[in-house]
């Protein structure tokens, strides 16, 4: 099995892809928009989605081994609602596998505490039930997730100095974005549309990355897709491989998986899909699982350290 220590000091595939992403983003917001506003929005959305995947690589130590260099490469706020520092903090907390899917301790969980769920009004439950299908996640999810994310961040800003620092740094990235967009043909309305579409694309990846399961090792999915979405998500569809080897760069994940496929499928108890096409066929209009966490009612389940601290409705916002 490939060792994480074999990672080079500079990863050229990641650096080249990042440069290409910035070029596509620049073209999408300028010349392609002039040619066709729809084409501009599509190209910019793809670039923003790819940028978010590259931010994910950066926080895991790519393409450089020096954290500040990686952070500098993804400093511009192409995805305007999530500061890189907050993405890094919440995502690294998410990588504590024993807490995966916990509504309190996993910042990327889409589940609710059943006790909280029982107190919600019917119309709110209906909204989240609709959001629990792939169609709903792509159509409702970008707005719902962003509002809940910002709601949670507002609470944290009041009492957490690190959160305030990350948002202040993000203002610098937003300033760079504004300096580009003010004279650009796309403008803010087009950019908001591109960001919405990019978020919808990202929701395809996050829709069923994790499931409720008694064994932490079996909570993470494998999607054996090698098409355009796999590239857009930088092979994060092989998600259990990424969770087991978070320092391995995106371009090595397929080879690592191919060499040890039976091991990973055994490891995650067969939680796998052949492709994103299969996921669309199964879950476009049908939920994968319930919104309230199905295991939290079990007597053996323990609410962990963050209970009552992390806002229950602040889940779904990070890329």
mmCIF file of C-alpha atoms in Angstrom:
data_model
loop_
_atom_site.group_PDB
_atom_site.id
_atom_site.type_symbol
_atom_site.label_atom_id
_atom_site.label_comp_id
_atom_site.label_asym_id
_atom_site.label_seq_id
_atom_site.Cartn_x
_atom_site.Cartn_y
_atom_site.Cartn_z
ATOM 1 C CA UNK A 1 0.000 0.000 0.000
ATOM 2 C CA UNK A 2 1.257 3.470 -0.878
ATOM 3 C CA UNK A 3 2.828 5.437 1.954
ATOM 4 C CA UNK A 4 1.729 8.995 2.695
ATOM 5 C CA UNK A 5 5.450 9.830 3.125
ATOM 6 C CA UNK A 6 6.051 9.387 -0.599
ATOM 7 C CA UNK A 7 4.359 12.732 -1.326
ATOM 8 C CA UNK A 8 6.744 15.078 -3.220
ATOM 9 C CA UNK A 9 7.744 18.507 -1.930
ATOM 10 C CA UNK A 10 5.922 20.175 -4.855
ATOM 11 C CA UNK A 11 2.987 18.516 -6.610
ATOM 12 C CA UNK A 12 2.926 19.795 -10.167
ATOM 13 C CA UNK A 13 -0.463 18.257 -11.169
ATOM 14 C CA UNK A 14 -2.191 20.247 -8.422
ATOM 15 C CA UNK A 15 -0.338 23.460 -9.211
ATOM 16 C CA UNK A 16 -1.056 23.183 -12.938
ATOM 17 C CA UNK A 17 -4.737 22.427 -12.317
ATOM 18 C CA UNK A 18 -5.005 25.422 -9.995
ATOM 19 C CA UNK A 19 -3.504 27.689 -12.668
ATOM 20 C CA UNK A 20 -5.926 26.291 -15.266
ATOM 21 C CA UNK A 21 -8.827 26.862 -12.853
ATOM 22 C CA UNK A 22 -7.914 30.525 -12.394
ATOM 23 C CA UNK A 23 -7.631 30.931 -16.164
ATOM 24 C CA UNK A 24 -11.065 29.366 -16.722
ATOM 25 C CA UNK A 25 -12.535 31.560 -13.977
ATOM 26 C CA UNK A 26 -11.034 34.686 -15.552
ATOM 27 C CA UNK A 27 -12.317 33.751 -18.990
ATOM 28 C CA UNK A 28 -15.752 32.869 -17.614
ATOM 29 C CA UNK A 29 -16.193 36.224 -15.921
ATOM 30 C CA UNK A 30 -14.951 38.213 -18.924
ATOM 31 C CA UNK A 31 -14.683 37.072 -22.553
ATOM 32 C CA UNK A 32 -17.000 34.064 -22.298
ATOM 33 C CA UNK A 33 -19.657 36.213 -20.633
ATOM 34 C CA UNK A 34 -19.317 38.731 -23.463
ATOM 35 C CA UNK A 35 -19.789 35.912 -25.948
ATOM 36 C CA UNK A 36 -22.728 34.397 -24.039
ATOM 37 C CA UNK A 37 -23.861 35.143 -20.462
ATOM 38 C CA UNK A 38 -25.049 31.538 -20.065
ATOM 39 C CA UNK A 39 -21.684 30.177 -21.234
ATOM 40 C CA UNK A 40 -19.911 32.573 -18.884
ATOM 41 C CA UNK A 41 -21.976 31.431 -15.905
ATOM 42 C CA UNK A 42 -21.421 27.745 -16.741
ATOM 43 C CA UNK A 43 -17.655 28.174 -17.124
ATOM 44 C CA UNK A 44 -17.381 30.258 -13.963
ATOM 45 C CA UNK A 45 -19.456 27.735 -11.979
ATOM 46 C CA UNK A 46 -17.178 24.903 -13.085
ATOM 47 C CA UNK A 47 -14.134 26.973 -12.113
ATOM 48 C CA UNK A 48 -15.586 27.799 -8.678
ATOM 49 C CA UNK A 49 -16.398 24.134 -8.072
ATOM 50 C CA UNK A 50 -12.890 23.088 -9.075
ATOM 51 C CA UNK A 51 -11.478 25.859 -6.885
ATOM 52 C CA UNK A 52 -13.370 24.519 -3.856
ATOM 53 C CA UNK A 53 -11.946 21.058 -4.533
ATOM 54 C CA UNK A 54 -8.481 22.616 -4.725
ATOM 55 C CA UNK A 55 -9.059 24.447 -1.447
ATOM 56 C CA UNK A 56 -9.781 21.027 0.019
ATOM 57 C CA UNK A 57 -6.417 19.840 -1.327
ATOM 58 C CA UNK A 58 -4.702 22.914 0.138
ATOM 59 C CA UNK A 59 -5.981 22.357 3.659
ATOM 60 C CA UNK A 60 -4.706 18.771 3.489
ATOM 61 C CA UNK A 61 -1.209 19.964 2.600
ATOM 62 C CA UNK A 62 -1.094 20.269 -1.204
ATOM 63 C CA UNK A 63 0.581 21.248 -3.492
ATOM 64 C CA UNK A 64 3.304 22.439 -1.087
ATOM 65 C CA UNK A 65 4.257 21.064 2.299
ATOM 66 C CA UNK A 66 4.239 24.630 3.660
ATOM 67 C CA UNK A 67 0.771 25.578 4.907
ATOM 68 C CA UNK A 68 1.045 29.324 4.305
ATOM 69 C CA UNK A 69 2.031 28.780 0.673
ATOM 70 C CA UNK A 70 -1.009 26.578 0.106
ATOM 71 C CA UNK A 71 -3.224 29.133 1.815
ATOM 72 C CA UNK A 72 -1.796 31.953 -0.320
ATOM 73 C CA UNK A 73 -2.569 30.021 -3.506
ATOM 74 C CA UNK A 74 -6.284 29.807 -2.638
ATOM 75 C CA UNK A 75 -6.606 33.165 -0.878
ATOM 76 C CA UNK A 76 -8.935 34.884 -3.407
ATOM 77 C CA UNK A 77 -12.527 34.391 -2.258
ATOM 78 C CA UNK A 78 -13.873 32.799 -5.427
ATOM 79 C CA UNK A 79 -16.414 31.028 -3.193
ATOM 80 C CA UNK A 80 -17.612 34.109 -1.299
ATOM 81 C CA UNK A 81 -19.571 32.730 1.679
ATOM 82 C CA UNK A 82 -17.043 30.371 3.307
ATOM 83 C CA UNK A 83 -13.664 31.682 4.522
ATOM 84 C CA UNK A 84 -10.812 29.302 3.802
ATOM 85 C CA UNK A 85 -9.845 29.251 7.482
ATOM 86 C CA UNK A 86 -13.345 28.228 8.502
ATOM 87 C CA UNK A 87 -13.454 25.556 5.801
ATOM 88 C CA UNK A 88 -10.126 24.229 7.076
ATOM 89 C CA UNK A 89 -11.204 24.193 10.724
ATOM 90 C CA UNK A 90 -14.583 22.556 10.155
ATOM 91 C CA UNK A 91 -13.300 20.060 7.615
ATOM 92 C CA UNK A 92 -10.394 18.899 9.766
ATOM 93 C CA UNK A 93 -12.851 18.461 12.644
ATOM 94 C CA UNK A 94 -14.979 16.399 10.262
ATOM 95 C CA UNK A 95 -12.002 14.079 9.730
ATOM 96 C CA UNK A 96 -12.341 12.764 13.296
ATOM 97 C CA UNK A 97 -13.937 9.555 12.048
ATOM 98 C CA UNK A 98 -15.481 8.403 15.382
ATOM 99 C CA UNK A 99 -17.704 11.513 15.228
ATOM 100 C CA UNK A 100 -18.771 11.141 11.569
ATOM 101 C CA UNK A 101 -22.480 11.975 11.055
ATOM 102 C CA UNK A 102 -22.937 13.143 14.676
ATOM 103 C CA UNK A 103 -25.188 16.239 14.455
ATOM 104 C CA UNK A 104 -23.116 17.989 17.117
ATOM 105 C CA UNK A 105 -19.515 16.880 16.641
ATOM 106 C CA UNK A 106 -19.373 16.479 12.866
ATOM 107 C CA UNK A 107 -19.576 19.971 11.305
ATOM 108 C CA UNK A 108 -20.494 18.429 7.928
ATOM 109 C CA UNK A 109 -23.302 16.208 9.194
ATOM 110 C CA UNK A 110 -26.678 16.493 7.481
ATOM 111 C CA UNK A 111 -28.509 14.706 10.286
ATOM 112 C CA UNK A 112 -30.541 16.200 13.123
ATOM 113 C CA UNK A 113 -30.712 15.148 16.732
ATOM 114 C CA UNK A 114 -34.124 13.361 16.843
ATOM 115 C CA UNK A 115 -35.065 15.394 19.925
ATOM 116 C CA UNK A 116 -34.406 18.646 18.067
ATOM 117 C CA UNK A 117 -36.212 17.320 14.995
ATOM 118 C CA UNK A 118 -39.322 16.577 17.056
ATOM 119 C CA UNK A 119 -39.591 20.241 18.099
ATOM 120 C CA UNK A 120 -39.472 21.720 14.589
ATOM 121 C CA UNK A 121 -42.603 23.075 12.865
ATOM 122 C CA UNK A 122 -44.109 20.946 10.113
ATOM 123 C CA UNK A 123 -43.116 23.334 7.321
ATOM 124 C CA UNK A 124 -39.477 23.278 8.454
ATOM 125 C CA UNK A 125 -39.516 19.482 8.519
ATOM 126 C CA UNK A 126 -41.016 19.485 5.028
ATOM 127 C CA UNK A 127 -38.227 21.739 3.777
ATOM 128 C CA UNK A 128 -35.521 19.458 5.132
ATOM 129 C CA UNK A 129 -37.263 16.336 3.887
ATOM 130 C CA UNK A 130 -37.298 17.850 0.392
ATOM 131 C CA UNK A 131 -33.644 18.822 0.870
ATOM 132 C CA UNK A 132 -32.890 15.176 1.618
ATOM 133 C CA UNK A 133 -33.343 14.111 -2.023
ATOM 134 C CA UNK A 134 -30.614 14.782 -4.562
ATOM 135 C CA UNK A 135 -32.908 17.115 -6.515
ATOM 136 C CA UNK A 136 -33.755 19.011 -3.347
ATOM 137 C CA UNK A 137 -30.138 19.166 -2.266
ATOM 138 C CA UNK A 138 -29.165 20.720 -5.596
ATOM 139 C CA UNK A 139 -32.101 23.140 -5.863
ATOM 140 C CA UNK A 140 -32.862 24.037 -2.229
ATOM 141 C CA UNK A 141 -29.528 23.115 -0.707
ATOM 142 C CA UNK A 142 -27.433 26.047 -1.973
ATOM 143 C CA UNK A 143 -29.726 28.615 -0.343
ATOM 144 C CA UNK A 144 -30.679 26.576 2.720
ATOM 145 C CA UNK A 145 -27.119 25.481 3.421
ATOM 146 C CA UNK A 146 -25.709 28.979 3.022
ATOM 147 C CA UNK A 147 -28.317 30.540 5.315
ATOM 148 C CA UNK A 148 -27.752 27.915 8.010
ATOM 149 C CA UNK A 149 -23.991 28.216 7.683
ATOM 150 C CA UNK A 150 -24.086 32.001 8.060
ATOM 151 C CA UNK A 151 -26.506 31.692 10.972
ATOM 152 C CA UNK A 152 -24.080 29.428 12.793
ATOM 153 C CA UNK A 153 -21.121 31.647 11.962
ATOM 154 C CA UNK A 154 -22.944 34.685 13.333
ATOM 155 C CA UNK A 155 -23.213 32.968 16.717
ATOM 156 C CA UNK A 156 -19.555 31.920 16.680
ATOM 157 C CA UNK A 157 -18.319 35.375 15.677
ATOM 158 C CA UNK A 158 -19.541 36.755 18.981
ATOM 159 C CA UNK A 159 -17.361 34.517 21.133
ATOM 160 C CA UNK A 160 -14.559 32.957 19.072
ATOM 161 C CA UNK A 161 -11.485 35.024 18.220
ATOM 162 C CA UNK A 162 -10.223 32.488 15.671
ATOM 163 C CA UNK A 163 -13.506 32.674 13.770
ATOM 164 C CA UNK A 164 -13.315 36.469 13.707
ATOM 165 C CA UNK A 165 -9.725 36.260 12.410
ATOM 166 C CA UNK A 166 -10.734 33.891 9.600
ATOM 167 C CA UNK A 167 -13.571 36.176 8.523
ATOM 168 C CA UNK A 168 -11.303 39.253 8.598
ATOM 169 C CA UNK A 169 -8.819 37.446 6.349
ATOM 170 C CA UNK A 170 -11.714 36.468 4.115
ATOM 171 C CA UNK A 171 -12.571 40.141 3.674
ATOM 172 C CA UNK A 172 -9.211 40.530 1.939
ATOM 173 C CA UNK A 173 -10.104 37.716 -0.443
ATOM 174 C CA UNK A 174 -13.489 39.318 -1.057
ATOM 175 C CA UNK A 175 -11.767 42.619 -1.817
ATOM 176 C CA UNK A 176 -9.750 40.907 -4.557
ATOM 177 C CA UNK A 177 -12.958 39.400 -5.915
ATOM 178 C CA UNK A 178 -14.661 42.794 -5.921
ATOM 179 C CA UNK A 179 -11.719 44.488 -7.652
ATOM 180 C CA UNK A 180 -12.053 41.964 -10.468
ATOM 181 C CA UNK A 181 -15.838 41.848 -10.728
ATOM 182 C CA UNK A 182 -16.579 45.576 -10.625
ATOM 183 C CA UNK A 183 -15.170 46.175 -14.136
ATOM 184 C CA UNK A 184 -15.796 42.608 -15.405
ATOM 185 C CA UNK A 185 -18.651 41.980 -17.872
ATOM 186 C CA UNK A 186 -20.209 39.316 -15.648
ATOM 187 C CA UNK A 187 -21.017 41.554 -12.698
ATOM 188 C CA UNK A 188 -22.401 40.494 -9.324
ATOM 189 C CA UNK A 189 -25.716 39.065 -10.516
ATOM 190 C CA UNK A 190 -24.017 36.684 -12.915
ATOM 191 C CA UNK A 191 -21.467 35.752 -10.286
ATOM 192 C CA UNK A 192 -24.145 34.909 -7.740
ATOM 193 C CA UNK A 193 -25.775 32.662 -10.345
ATOM 194 C CA UNK A 194 -22.432 30.950 -10.990
ATOM 195 C CA UNK A 195 -21.863 30.496 -7.253
ATOM 196 C CA UNK A 196 -25.336 28.996 -6.857
ATOM 197 C CA UNK A 197 -24.665 26.536 -9.678
ATOM 198 C CA UNK A 198 -21.242 25.672 -8.241
ATOM 199 C CA UNK A 199 -22.809 24.958 -4.862
ATOM 200 C CA UNK A 200 -25.385 22.722 -6.530
ATOM 201 C CA UNK A 201 -22.554 20.762 -8.165
ATOM 202 C CA UNK A 202 -20.748 20.435 -4.843
ATOM 203 C CA UNK A 203 -23.928 19.108 -3.251
ATOM 204 C CA UNK A 204 -23.760 16.121 -5.624
ATOM 205 C CA UNK A 205 -20.487 15.133 -3.991
ATOM 206 C CA UNK A 206 -21.537 15.705 -0.398
ATOM 207 C CA UNK A 207 -25.045 14.241 -0.771
ATOM 208 C CA UNK A 208 -24.200 10.735 0.424
ATOM 209 C CA UNK A 209 -20.517 10.853 1.354
ATOM 210 C CA UNK A 210 -21.426 9.547 4.791
ATOM 211 C CA UNK A 211 -24.158 7.395 6.287
ATOM 212 C CA UNK A 212 -25.274 6.575 9.804
ATOM 213 C CA UNK A 213 -23.666 3.276 10.814
ATOM 214 C CA UNK A 214 -22.655 1.803 14.138
ATOM 215 C CA UNK A 215 -19.094 1.227 12.885
ATOM 216 C CA UNK A 216 -17.202 4.454 12.135
ATOM 217 C CA UNK A 217 -15.161 2.701 9.419
ATOM 218 C CA UNK A 218 -18.377 1.897 7.505
ATOM 219 C CA UNK A 219 -19.767 5.436 7.393
ATOM 220 C CA UNK A 220 -17.846 6.667 4.339
ATOM 221 C CA UNK A 221 -18.768 6.005 0.715
ATOM 222 C CA UNK A 222 -16.955 4.867 -2.415
ATOM 223 C CA UNK A 223 -18.286 6.094 -5.766
ATOM 224 C CA UNK A 224 -16.378 4.293 -8.522
ATOM 225 C CA UNK A 225 -16.785 7.120 -11.003
ATOM 226 C CA UNK A 226 -13.983 8.129 -13.387
ATOM 227 C CA UNK A 227 -15.902 10.728 -15.395
ATOM 228 C CA UNK A 228 -15.984 14.551 -15.377
ATOM 229 C CA UNK A 229 -17.464 14.750 -11.874
ATOM 230 C CA UNK A 230 -14.603 12.684 -10.472
ATOM 231 C CA UNK A 231 -12.158 15.230 -11.885
ATOM 232 C CA UNK A 232 -14.269 18.136 -10.688
ATOM 233 C CA UNK A 233 -14.273 16.630 -7.191
ATOM 234 C CA UNK A 234 -10.587 15.601 -7.449
ATOM 235 C CA UNK A 235 -11.370 11.932 -6.848
ATOM 236 C CA UNK A 236 -13.041 12.675 -3.537
ATOM 237 C CA UNK A 237 -15.710 10.258 -4.738
ATOM 238 C CA UNK A 238 -13.267 7.580 -3.499
ATOM 239 C CA UNK A 239 -14.052 9.059 -0.143
ATOM 240 C CA UNK A 240 -13.129 6.221 2.176
ATOM 241 C CA UNK A 241 -9.664 6.182 0.579
ATOM 242 C CA UNK A 242 -9.331 9.902 1.278
ATOM 243 C CA UNK A 243 -10.441 9.480 4.899
ATOM 244 C CA UNK A 244 -7.952 6.677 5.447
ATOM 245 C CA UNK A 245 -5.126 8.582 3.691
ATOM 246 C CA UNK A 246 -5.960 12.294 3.993
ATOM 247 C CA UNK A 247 -2.422 13.369 3.066
ATOM 248 C CA UNK A 248 -2.386 11.502 -0.263
ATOM 249 C CA UNK A 249 -2.910 13.923 -3.195
ATOM 250 C CA UNK A 250 -5.960 13.626 -5.403
ATOM 251 C CA UNK A 251 -4.185 12.210 -8.458
ATOM 252 C CA UNK A 252 -2.889 9.186 -6.501
ATOM 253 C CA UNK A 253 -6.218 8.130 -5.000
ATOM 254 C CA UNK A 254 -7.467 6.089 -8.023
ATOM 255 C CA UNK A 255 -4.273 4.015 -8.172
ATOM 256 C CA UNK A 256 -4.341 3.465 -4.433
ATOM 257 C CA UNK A 257 -7.963 2.343 -4.625
ATOM 258 C CA UNK A 258 -7.419 0.077 -7.649
ATOM 259 C CA UNK A 259 -4.536 -1.680 -5.923
ATOM 260 C CA UNK A 260 -6.555 -2.362 -2.772
ATOM 261 C CA UNK A 261 -10.191 -2.320 -3.907
ATOM 262 C CA UNK A 262 -11.311 -5.388 -1.914
ATOM 263 C CA UNK A 263 -9.733 -3.981 1.228
ATOM 264 C CA UNK A 264 -11.570 -0.648 1.009
ATOM 265 C CA UNK A 265 -14.913 -2.276 0.183
ATOM 266 C CA UNK A 266 -14.496 -4.599 3.134
ATOM 267 C CA UNK A 267 -13.429 -1.681 5.274
ATOM 268 C CA UNK A 268 -16.570 0.369 4.602
ATOM 269 C CA UNK A 269 -18.900 -2.637 4.641
ATOM 270 C CA UNK A 270 -19.709 -2.367 0.932
ATOM 271 C CA UNK A 271 -21.051 1.187 1.025
ATOM 272 C CA UNK A 272 -20.403 1.842 -2.671
ATOM 273 C CA UNK A 273 -21.923 3.051 -5.939
ATOM 274 C CA UNK A 274 -20.706 2.356 -9.459
ATOM 275 C CA UNK A 275 -21.075 5.955 -10.632
ATOM 276 C CA UNK A 276 -22.823 9.257 -10.061
ATOM 277 C CA UNK A 277 -25.303 8.176 -12.749
ATOM 278 C CA UNK A 278 -26.383 5.375 -10.422
ATOM 279 C CA UNK A 279 -26.780 7.857 -7.569
ATOM 280 C CA UNK A 280 -28.967 10.105 -9.740
ATOM 281 C CA UNK A 281 -31.082 7.101 -10.754
ATOM 282 C CA UNK A 282 -31.626 5.991 -7.172
ATOM 283 C CA UNK A 283 -31.851 9.209 -5.222
ATOM 284 C CA UNK A 284 -32.821 12.079 -7.521
ATOM 285 C CA UNK A 285 -36.355 12.026 -6.087
ATOM 286 C CA UNK A 286 -35.896 9.581 -3.215
ATOM 287 C CA UNK A 287 -34.088 10.241 0.053
ATOM 288 C CA UNK A 288 -31.104 8.104 0.973
ATOM 289 C CA UNK A 289 -32.011 8.020 4.667
ATOM 290 C CA UNK A 290 -34.070 9.990 7.233
ATOM 291 C CA UNK A 291 -33.218 13.513 8.369
ATOM 292 C CA UNK A 292 -33.162 12.681 12.121
ATOM 293 C CA UNK A 293 -30.124 10.584 12.940
ATOM 294 C CA UNK A 294 -31.413 6.979 12.942
ATOM 295 C CA UNK A 295 -28.980 5.743 15.624
ATOM 296 C CA UNK A 296 -29.256 8.489 18.208
ATOM 297 C CA UNK A 297 -32.352 6.964 19.757
ATOM 298 C CA UNK A 298 -30.350 3.849 20.677
ATOM 299 C CA UNK A 299 -29.578 3.579 24.426
ATOM 300 C CA UNK A 300 -25.855 3.063 23.741
ATOM 301 C CA UNK A 301 -25.524 6.271 21.763
ATOM 302 C CA UNK A 302 -23.751 9.068 23.643
ATOM 303 C CA UNK A 303 -24.082 12.758 22.853
ATOM 304 C CA UNK A 304 -20.504 13.970 22.682
ATOM 305 C CA UNK A 305 -18.568 16.956 23.905
ATOM 306 C CA UNK A 306 -20.110 19.687 21.755
ATOM 307 C CA UNK A 307 -23.740 19.030 22.661
ATOM 308 C CA UNK A 308 -25.540 22.309 23.151
ATOM 309 C CA UNK A 309 -22.604 24.329 21.774
ATOM 310 C CA UNK A 310 -22.649 23.826 18.021
ATOM 311 C CA UNK A 311 -25.917 25.257 16.645
ATOM 312 C CA UNK A 312 -28.106 22.333 15.566
ATOM 313 C CA UNK A 313 -29.124 24.010 12.325
ATOM 314 C CA UNK A 314 -25.680 25.112 11.129
ATOM 315 C CA UNK A 315 -24.784 21.996 9.156
ATOM 316 C CA UNK A 316 -24.809 21.900 5.318
ATOM 317 C CA UNK A 317 -22.879 25.072 4.480
ATOM 318 C CA UNK A 318 -19.256 24.209 3.844
ATOM 319 C CA UNK A 319 -18.119 23.003 0.442
#
